Short mmCIF file of C-alpha atoms and ligand atoms in Angstrom, two decimals:
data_model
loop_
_atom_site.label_atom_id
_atom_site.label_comp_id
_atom_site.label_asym_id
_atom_site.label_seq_id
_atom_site.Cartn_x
_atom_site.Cartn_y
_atom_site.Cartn_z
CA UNK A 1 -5.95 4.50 -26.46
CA UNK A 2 -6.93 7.21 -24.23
CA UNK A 3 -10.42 6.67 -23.13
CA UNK A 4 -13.00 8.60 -23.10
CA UNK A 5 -16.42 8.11 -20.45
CA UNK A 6 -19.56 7.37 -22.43
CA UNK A 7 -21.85 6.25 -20.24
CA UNK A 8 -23.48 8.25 -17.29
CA UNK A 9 -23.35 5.06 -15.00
CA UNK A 10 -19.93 4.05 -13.82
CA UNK A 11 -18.03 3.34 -10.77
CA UNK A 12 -15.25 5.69 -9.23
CA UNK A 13 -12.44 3.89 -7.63
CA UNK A 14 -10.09 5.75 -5.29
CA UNK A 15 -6.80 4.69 -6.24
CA UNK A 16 -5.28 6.54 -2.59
CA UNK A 17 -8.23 5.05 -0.55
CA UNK A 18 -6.72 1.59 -1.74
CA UNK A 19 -3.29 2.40 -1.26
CA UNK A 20 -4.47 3.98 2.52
CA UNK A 21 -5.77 0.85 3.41
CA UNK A 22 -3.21 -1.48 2.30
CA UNK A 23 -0.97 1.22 4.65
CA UNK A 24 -3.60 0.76 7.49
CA UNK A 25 -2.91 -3.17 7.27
CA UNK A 26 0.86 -2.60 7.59
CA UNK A 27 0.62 -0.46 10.72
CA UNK A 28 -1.78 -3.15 12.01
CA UNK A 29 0.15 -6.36 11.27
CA UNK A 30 4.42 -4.50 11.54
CA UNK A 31 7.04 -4.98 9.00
CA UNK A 32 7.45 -8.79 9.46
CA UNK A 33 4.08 -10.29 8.21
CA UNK A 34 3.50 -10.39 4.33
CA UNK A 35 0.15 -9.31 2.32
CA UNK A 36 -1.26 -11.44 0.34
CA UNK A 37 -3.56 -8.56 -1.27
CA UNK A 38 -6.84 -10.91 -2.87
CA UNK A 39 -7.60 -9.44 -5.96
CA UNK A 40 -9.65 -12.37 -7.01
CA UNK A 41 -13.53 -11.52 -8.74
CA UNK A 42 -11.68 -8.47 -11.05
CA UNK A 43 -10.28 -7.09 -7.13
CA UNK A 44 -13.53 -7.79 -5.99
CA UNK A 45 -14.92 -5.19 -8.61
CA UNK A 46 -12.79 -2.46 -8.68
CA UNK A 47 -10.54 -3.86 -11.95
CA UNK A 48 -7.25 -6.26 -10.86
CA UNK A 49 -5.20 -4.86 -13.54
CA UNK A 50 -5.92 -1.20 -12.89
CA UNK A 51 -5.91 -1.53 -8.78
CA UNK A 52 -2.43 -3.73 -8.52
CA UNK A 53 0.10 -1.18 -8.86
CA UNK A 54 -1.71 1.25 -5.90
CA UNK A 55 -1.18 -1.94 -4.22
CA UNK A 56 1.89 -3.63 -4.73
CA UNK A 57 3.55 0.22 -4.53
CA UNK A 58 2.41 0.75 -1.20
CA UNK A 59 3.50 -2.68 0.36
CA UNK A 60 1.58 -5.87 -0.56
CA UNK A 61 3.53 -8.85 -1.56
CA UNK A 62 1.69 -11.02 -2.86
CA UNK A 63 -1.89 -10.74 -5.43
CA UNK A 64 -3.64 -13.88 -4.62
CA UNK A 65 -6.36 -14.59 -6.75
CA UNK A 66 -8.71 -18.00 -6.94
CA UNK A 67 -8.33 -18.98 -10.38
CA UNK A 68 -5.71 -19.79 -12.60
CA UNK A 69 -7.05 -17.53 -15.24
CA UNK A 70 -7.74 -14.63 -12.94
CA UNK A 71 -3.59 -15.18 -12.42
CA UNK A 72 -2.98 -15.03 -15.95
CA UNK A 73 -4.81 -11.51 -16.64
CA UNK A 74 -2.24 -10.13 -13.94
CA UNK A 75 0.30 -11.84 -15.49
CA UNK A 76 0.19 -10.63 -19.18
CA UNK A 77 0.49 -7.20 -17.60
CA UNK A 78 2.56 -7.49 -14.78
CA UNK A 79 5.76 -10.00 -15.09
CA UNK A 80 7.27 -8.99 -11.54
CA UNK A 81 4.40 -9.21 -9.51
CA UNK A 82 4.17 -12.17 -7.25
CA UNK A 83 0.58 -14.06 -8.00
CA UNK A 84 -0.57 -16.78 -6.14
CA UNK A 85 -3.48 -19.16 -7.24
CA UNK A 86 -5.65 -19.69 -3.67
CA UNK A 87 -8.29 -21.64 -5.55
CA UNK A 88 -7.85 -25.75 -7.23
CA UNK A 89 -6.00 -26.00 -10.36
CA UNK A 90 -7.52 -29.35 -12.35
CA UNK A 91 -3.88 -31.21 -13.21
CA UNK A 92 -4.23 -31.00 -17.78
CA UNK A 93 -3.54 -26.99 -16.65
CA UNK A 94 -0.73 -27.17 -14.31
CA UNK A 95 1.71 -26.77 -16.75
CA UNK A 96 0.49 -23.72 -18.55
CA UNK A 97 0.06 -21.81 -14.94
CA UNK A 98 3.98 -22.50 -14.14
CA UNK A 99 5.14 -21.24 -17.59
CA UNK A 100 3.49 -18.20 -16.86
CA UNK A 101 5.43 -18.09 -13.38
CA UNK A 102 2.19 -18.63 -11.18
CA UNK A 103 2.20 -19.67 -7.58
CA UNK A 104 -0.32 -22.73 -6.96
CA UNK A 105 -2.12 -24.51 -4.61
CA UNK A 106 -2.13 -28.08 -4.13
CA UNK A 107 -3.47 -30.59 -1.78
CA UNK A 108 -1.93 -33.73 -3.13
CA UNK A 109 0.96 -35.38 -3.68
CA UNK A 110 -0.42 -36.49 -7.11
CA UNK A 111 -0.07 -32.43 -8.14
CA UNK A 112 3.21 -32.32 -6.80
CA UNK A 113 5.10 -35.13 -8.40
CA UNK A 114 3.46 -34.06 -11.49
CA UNK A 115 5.01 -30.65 -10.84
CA UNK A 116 8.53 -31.62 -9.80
CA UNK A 117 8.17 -33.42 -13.22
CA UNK A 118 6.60 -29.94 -15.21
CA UNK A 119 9.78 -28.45 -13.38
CA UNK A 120 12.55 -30.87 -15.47
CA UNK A 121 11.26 -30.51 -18.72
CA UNK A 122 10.90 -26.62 -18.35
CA UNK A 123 13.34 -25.24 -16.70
CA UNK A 124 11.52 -23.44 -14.15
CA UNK A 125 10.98 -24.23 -10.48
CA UNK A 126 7.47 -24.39 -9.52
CA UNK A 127 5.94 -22.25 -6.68
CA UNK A 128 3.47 -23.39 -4.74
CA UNK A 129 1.63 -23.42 -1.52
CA UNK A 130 0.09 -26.71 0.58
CA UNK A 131 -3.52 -26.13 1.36
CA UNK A 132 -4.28 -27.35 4.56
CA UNK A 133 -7.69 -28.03 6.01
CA UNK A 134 -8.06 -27.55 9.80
CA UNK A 135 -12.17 -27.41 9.37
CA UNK A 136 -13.40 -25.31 7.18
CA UNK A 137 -13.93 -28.03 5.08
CA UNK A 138 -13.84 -26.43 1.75
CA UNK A 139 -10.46 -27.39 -0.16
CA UNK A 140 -7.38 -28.84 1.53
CA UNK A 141 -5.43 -31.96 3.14
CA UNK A 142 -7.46 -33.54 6.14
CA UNK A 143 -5.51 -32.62 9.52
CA UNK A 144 -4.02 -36.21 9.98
CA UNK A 145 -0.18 -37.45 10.78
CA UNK A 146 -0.57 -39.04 7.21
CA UNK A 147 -0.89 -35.67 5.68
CA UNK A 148 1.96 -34.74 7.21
CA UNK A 149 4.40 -36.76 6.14
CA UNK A 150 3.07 -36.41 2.91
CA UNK A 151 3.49 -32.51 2.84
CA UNK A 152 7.19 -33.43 4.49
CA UNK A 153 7.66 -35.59 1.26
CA UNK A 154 6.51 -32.67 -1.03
CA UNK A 155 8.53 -30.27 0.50
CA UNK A 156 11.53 -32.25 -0.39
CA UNK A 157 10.95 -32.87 -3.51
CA UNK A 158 13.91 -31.47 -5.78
CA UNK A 159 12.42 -29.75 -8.11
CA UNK A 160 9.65 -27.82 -7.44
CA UNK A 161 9.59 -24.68 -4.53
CA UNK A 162 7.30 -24.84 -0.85
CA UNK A 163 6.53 -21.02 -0.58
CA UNK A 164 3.89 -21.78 2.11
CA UNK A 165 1.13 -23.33 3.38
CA UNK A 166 -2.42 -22.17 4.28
CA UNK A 167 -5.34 -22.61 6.07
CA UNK A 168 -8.65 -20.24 6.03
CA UNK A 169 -10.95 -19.80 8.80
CA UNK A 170 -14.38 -20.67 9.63
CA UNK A 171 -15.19 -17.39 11.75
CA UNK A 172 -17.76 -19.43 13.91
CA UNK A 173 -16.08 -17.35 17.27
CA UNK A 174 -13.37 -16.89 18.77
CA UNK A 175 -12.73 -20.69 20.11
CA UNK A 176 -13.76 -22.30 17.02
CA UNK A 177 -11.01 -20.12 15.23
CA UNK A 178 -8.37 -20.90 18.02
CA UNK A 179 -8.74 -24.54 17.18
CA UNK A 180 -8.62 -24.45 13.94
CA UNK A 181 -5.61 -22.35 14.41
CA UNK A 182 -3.60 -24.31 16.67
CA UNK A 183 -4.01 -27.51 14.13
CA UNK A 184 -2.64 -26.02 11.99
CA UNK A 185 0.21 -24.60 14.10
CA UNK A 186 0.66 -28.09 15.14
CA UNK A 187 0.72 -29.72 11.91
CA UNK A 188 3.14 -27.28 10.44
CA UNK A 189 5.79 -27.33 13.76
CA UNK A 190 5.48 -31.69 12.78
CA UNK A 191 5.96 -30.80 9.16
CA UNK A 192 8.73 -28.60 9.71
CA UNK A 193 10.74 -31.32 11.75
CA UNK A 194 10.03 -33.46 9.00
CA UNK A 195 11.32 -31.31 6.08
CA UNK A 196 12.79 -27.61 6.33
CA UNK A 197 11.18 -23.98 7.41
CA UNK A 198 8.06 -22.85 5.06
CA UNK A 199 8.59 -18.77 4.33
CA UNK A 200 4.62 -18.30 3.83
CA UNK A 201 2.17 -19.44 6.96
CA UNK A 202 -1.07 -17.83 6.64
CA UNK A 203 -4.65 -18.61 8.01
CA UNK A 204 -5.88 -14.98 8.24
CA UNK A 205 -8.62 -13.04 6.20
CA UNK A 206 -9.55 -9.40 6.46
CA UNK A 207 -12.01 -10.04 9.63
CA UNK A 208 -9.36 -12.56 11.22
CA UNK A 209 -6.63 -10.24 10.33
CA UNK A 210 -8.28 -7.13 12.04
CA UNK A 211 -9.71 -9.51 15.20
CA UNK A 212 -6.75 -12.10 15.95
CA UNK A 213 -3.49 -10.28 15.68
CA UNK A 214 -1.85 -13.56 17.29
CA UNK A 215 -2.39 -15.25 14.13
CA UNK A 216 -0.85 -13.65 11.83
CA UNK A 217 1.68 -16.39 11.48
CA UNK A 218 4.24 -15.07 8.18
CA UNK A 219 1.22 -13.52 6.30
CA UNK A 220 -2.20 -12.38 5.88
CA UNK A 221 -5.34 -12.87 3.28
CA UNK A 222 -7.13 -9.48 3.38
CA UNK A 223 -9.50 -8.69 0.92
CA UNK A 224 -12.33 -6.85 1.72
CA UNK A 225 -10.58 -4.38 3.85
CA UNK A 226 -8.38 -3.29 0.85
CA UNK A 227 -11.01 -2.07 -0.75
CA UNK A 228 -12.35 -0.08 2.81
CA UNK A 229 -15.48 -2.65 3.48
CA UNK A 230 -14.90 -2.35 7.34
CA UNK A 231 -15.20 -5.57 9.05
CA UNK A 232 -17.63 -6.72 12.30
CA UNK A 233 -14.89 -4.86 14.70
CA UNK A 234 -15.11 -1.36 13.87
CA UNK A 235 -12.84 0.62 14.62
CA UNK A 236 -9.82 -1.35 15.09
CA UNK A 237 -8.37 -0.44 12.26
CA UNK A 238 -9.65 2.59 9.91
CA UNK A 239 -10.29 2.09 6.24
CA UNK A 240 -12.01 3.92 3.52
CA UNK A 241 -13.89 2.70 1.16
CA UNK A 242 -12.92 2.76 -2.42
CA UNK A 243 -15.75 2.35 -4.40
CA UNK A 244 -18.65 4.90 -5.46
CA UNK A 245 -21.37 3.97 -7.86
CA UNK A 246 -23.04 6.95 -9.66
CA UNK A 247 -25.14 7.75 -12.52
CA UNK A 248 -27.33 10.73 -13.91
CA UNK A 249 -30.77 11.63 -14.35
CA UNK A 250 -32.09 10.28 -17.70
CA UNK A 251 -35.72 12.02 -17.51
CA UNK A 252 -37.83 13.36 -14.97
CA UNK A 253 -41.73 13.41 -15.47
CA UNK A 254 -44.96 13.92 -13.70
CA UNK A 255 -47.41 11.28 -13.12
CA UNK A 256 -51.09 11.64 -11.47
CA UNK A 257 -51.96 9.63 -8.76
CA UNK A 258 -52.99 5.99 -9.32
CA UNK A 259 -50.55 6.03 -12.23
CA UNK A 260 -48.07 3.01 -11.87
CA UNK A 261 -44.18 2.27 -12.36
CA UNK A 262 -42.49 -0.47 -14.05
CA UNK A 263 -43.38 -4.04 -14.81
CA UNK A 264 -46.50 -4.92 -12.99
CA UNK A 265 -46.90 -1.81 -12.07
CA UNK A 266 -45.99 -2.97 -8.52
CA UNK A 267 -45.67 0.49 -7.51
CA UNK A 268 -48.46 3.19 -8.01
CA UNK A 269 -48.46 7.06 -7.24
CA UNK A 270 -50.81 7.84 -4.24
CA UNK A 271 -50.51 11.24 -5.49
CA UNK A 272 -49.07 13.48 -7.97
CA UNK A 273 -45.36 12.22 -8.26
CA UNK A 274 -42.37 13.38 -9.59
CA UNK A 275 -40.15 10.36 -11.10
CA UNK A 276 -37.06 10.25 -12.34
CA UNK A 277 -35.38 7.54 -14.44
CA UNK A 278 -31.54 6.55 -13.98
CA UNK A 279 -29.83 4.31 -16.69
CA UNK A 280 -28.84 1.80 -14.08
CA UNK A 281 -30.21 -1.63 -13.90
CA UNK A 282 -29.43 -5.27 -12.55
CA UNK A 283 -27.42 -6.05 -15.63
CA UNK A 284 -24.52 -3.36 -13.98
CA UNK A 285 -24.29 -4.96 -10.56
CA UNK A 286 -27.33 -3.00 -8.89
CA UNK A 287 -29.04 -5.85 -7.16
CA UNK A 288 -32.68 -6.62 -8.42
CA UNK A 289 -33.74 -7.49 -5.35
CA UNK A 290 -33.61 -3.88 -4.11
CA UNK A 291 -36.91 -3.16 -5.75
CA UNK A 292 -39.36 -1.31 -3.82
CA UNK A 293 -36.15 -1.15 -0.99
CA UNK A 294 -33.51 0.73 -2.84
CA UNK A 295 -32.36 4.25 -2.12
CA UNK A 296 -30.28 6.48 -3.81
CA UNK A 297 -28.50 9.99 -2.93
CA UNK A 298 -29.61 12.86 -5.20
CA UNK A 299 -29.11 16.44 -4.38
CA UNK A 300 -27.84 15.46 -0.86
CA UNK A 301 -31.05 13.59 -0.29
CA UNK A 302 -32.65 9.94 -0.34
CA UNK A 303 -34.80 8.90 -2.90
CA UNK A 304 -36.40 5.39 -3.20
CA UNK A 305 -36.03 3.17 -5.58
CA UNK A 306 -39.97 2.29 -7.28
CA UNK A 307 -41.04 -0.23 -8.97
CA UNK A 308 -39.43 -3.15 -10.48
CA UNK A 309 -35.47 -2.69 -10.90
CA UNK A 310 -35.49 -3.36 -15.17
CA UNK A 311 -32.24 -5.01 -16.66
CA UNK A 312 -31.20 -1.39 -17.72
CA UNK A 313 -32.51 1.53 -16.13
CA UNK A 314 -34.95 1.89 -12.68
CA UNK A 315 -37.10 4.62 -11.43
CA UNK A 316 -37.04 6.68 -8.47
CA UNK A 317 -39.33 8.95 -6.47
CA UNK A 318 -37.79 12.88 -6.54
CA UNK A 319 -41.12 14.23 -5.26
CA UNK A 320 -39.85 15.39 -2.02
CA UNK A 321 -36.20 16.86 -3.65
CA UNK A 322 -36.60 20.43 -4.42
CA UNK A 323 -34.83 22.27 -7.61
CA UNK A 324 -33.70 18.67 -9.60
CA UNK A 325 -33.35 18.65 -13.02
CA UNK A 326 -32.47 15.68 -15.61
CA UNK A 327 -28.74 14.98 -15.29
CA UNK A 328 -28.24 15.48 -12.32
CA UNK A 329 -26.09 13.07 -10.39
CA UNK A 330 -27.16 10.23 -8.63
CA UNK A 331 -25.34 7.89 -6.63
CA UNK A 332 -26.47 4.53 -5.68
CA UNK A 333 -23.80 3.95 -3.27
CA UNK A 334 -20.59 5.47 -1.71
CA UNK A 335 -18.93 5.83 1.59
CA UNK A 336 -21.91 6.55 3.83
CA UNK A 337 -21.37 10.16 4.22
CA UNK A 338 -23.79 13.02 2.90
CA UNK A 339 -27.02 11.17 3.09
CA UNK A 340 -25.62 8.19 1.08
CA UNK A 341 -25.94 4.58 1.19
CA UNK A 342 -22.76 2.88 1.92
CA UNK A 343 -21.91 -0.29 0.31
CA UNK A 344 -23.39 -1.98 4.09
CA UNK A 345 -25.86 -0.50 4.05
CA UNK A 346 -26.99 -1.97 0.64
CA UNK A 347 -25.69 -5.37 1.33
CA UNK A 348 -27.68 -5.31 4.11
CA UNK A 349 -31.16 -4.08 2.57
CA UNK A 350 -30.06 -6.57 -0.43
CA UNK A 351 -29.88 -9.25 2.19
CA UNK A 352 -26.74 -10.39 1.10
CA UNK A 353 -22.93 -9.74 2.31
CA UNK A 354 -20.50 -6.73 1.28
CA UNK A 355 -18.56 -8.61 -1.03
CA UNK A 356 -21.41 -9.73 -2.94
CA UNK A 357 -22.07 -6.21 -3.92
CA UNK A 358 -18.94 -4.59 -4.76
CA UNK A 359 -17.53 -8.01 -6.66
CA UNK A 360 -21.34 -8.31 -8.69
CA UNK A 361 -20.47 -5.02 -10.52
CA UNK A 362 -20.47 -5.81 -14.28
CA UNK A 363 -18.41 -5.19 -17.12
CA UNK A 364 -20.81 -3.16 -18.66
CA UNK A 365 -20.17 -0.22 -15.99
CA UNK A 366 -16.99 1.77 -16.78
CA UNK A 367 -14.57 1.88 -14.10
CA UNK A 368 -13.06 5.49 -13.44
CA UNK A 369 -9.58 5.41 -11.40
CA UNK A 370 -9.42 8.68 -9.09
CA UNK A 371 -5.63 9.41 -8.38
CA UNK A 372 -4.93 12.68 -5.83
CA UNK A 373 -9.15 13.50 -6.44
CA UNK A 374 -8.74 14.17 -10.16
CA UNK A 375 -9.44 11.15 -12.98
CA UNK A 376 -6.35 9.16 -13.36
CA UNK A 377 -7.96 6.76 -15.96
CA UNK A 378 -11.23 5.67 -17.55
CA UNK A 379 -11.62 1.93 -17.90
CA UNK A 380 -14.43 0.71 -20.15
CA UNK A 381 -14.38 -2.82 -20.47
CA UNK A 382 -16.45 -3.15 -23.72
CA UNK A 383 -13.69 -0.48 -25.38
CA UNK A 384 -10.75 -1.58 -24.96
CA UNK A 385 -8.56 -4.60 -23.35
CA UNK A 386 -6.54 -2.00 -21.96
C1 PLP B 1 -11.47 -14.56 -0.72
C2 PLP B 1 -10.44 -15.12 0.16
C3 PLP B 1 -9.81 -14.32 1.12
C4 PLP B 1 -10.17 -12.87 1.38
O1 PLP B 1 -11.40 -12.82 2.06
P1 PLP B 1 -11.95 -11.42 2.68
O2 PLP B 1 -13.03 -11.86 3.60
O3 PLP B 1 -12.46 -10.61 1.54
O4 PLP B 1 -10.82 -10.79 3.37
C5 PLP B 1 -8.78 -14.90 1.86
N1 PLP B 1 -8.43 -16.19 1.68
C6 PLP B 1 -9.04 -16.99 0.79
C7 PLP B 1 -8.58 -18.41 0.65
C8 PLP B 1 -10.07 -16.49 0.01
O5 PLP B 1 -10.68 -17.30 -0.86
#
């Protein structure tokens, strides 16, 4: 079904920003390191099903996701793409993720003896890639000769299929990363004397990708700088953002001073104000914290954000913004330019990190896909599965 927009408050994804960036990480890393593009936490926001094709078509290899249903909404669409599973798989649903032809991650020779076993009594050869932990200290083998030779023993196994093995960075600094890095070079030149070559090394996220180009290894991890969030190191390489979160005007009243705003009324007009009400609230991914810190772009200005953020709508201050009438656009954040916020610049006032904001966008906000600047489609989750 064709969709139509019904709601004022949506996000605007730039399919060609996307497809950009995933170019920008190409230049950056050459021809012979793969992409693992994450698209984990709905592509971080910006819809997994509706982003992977700008993706895959201009280069990435791989969608790695975290869970194993995360793989299997890419899946029912897409029966080509490649789809790795970064995150734990508990072993009652190992079977289900390699019917559906889903790369995994293990850490155990447990998993993969129950896999090589999955693999004769379906006729498919399982895919998967050896976690290894070098400190982060989050999922993965310990860095110890035992692991090794267990991973050695996994690898040769008959029946299921080594794509790679991975590691993932603590980004403490630059000699932290370096040895976690060269354990896990280590371990895999030992593991690779004990077995065969592995096709997939990879240890790099978007901020090690764009800092360390020596550790590339056979692939990189980058999520946040497919969707443009620039990391620490500006400049390095250029991305644009992708997402822009807008609304409209709802009403626009008058209040005396002394009147107040919102719950509490934590916010109260030291003179006569002019308020306007957007249909935008925490239950859409705006952060509630933002109350009383907020601003939004309307008429090329900045308004604040008053009051208490409600579950559906907030208020903002339009006294100082000549000529606005209800309607009018407002956006809450874009790319930075024209007097808006970008999505750093919220993160930052929300005290929280970049990804937080962009993946914390709900279900309830329509998506709208932006192909060569004009709509290319309108995703509203509650609508349609589509
Ligand atoms: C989320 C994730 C990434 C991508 O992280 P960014 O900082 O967004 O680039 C890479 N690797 C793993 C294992 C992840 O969980």
């Amino acid at each position: 079904m064709e969709q139509k927009l019904l709601r004022d408050t949506f996000v605007e994804i730039n399919l060609d920003n996307i497809k950009y960036n995933i170019n920008q990480i190409r230049q950056h890393i050459g021809d012979n390191v793969a992409i693992a593009a994450v698209v984990k936490a709905n592509g971080y926001g910006h819809g997994a099903i509706d982003i992977a094709p700008a993706i895959i078509e201009s280069g990435g290899d791989i969608l790695a996701v975290a869970t194993l249903t995360e793989g299997l909404e890419l899946r029912n669409r897409y029966h080509n793409y490649e789809i790795l599973i970064m995150g734990y798989t508990p072993d009652e649903y190992l079977e289900f993720a390699v019917k559906n032809n889903l790369a995994l991650t293990i850490f155990s020779l447990n998993q993969a003896n129950i896999l090589n076993e999955i693999a004769k009594s379906s006729n498919k050869t399982p895919r998967v890639h050896i976690k290894y932990n070098t400190g982060f200290n989050r999922l993965g083998y310990k860095d110890s000769n035992k692991s090794i030779q267990e991973i050695a023993t996994i690898i040769n196994l008959k029946n299921i299929q080594v794509e790679g093995i991975f590691s993932h960075l603590a980004l403490k600094n630059r000699n932290e990363d370096k040895i976690q890095y060269d354990k896990f070079v280590s371990a895999i030149k030992k593991i690779e004397t004990k077995s065969k070559p592995i096709k997939y090394k990879h240890i790099c996220d978007s901020i090690s990708t764009v800092l360390y180009p020596e550790f590339h290894l056979s692939m990189v991890r980058p999520g946040a700088i497919v969707y443009g969030l620039e990391s620490e190191e500006k400049g390095i390489i250029d991305v644009k953002p992708a997402m822009t979160f807008k609304t409209k005007l709802s009403q626009i009243k008058e209040i005396e001073t002394d009147e107040g705003i919102s719950y509490g009324y934590r916010w109260r007009a030291k003179k006569r104000s002019l308020i306007g009400t957007i249909p935008v609230g925490y239950a859409d991914g705006y952060p509630r914290n933002l109350y009383q810190k907020g601003i939004v772009t309307v008429k090329g200005k900045k308004a604040p954000i008053i009051g208490v953020i409600c579950m559906d709508q907030c208020m903002i201050d339009l006294t100082d913004i000549d000529g606005v009438k209800e309607n009018d656009e407002v956006t809450l954040f874009s790319d930075g330019l024209n007097n808006t916020l970008s999505v750093e610049e919220i993160a930052t006032l929300a005290k929280t990190n970049k990804n937080d904001i962009i993946s914390g966008i709900t279900r309830r906000t329509p998506r709208v896909y932006m192909k060569n600047n004009v709509v290319f489609k309108i995703k509203d989750y509650l609508l349609s599965n589509d």
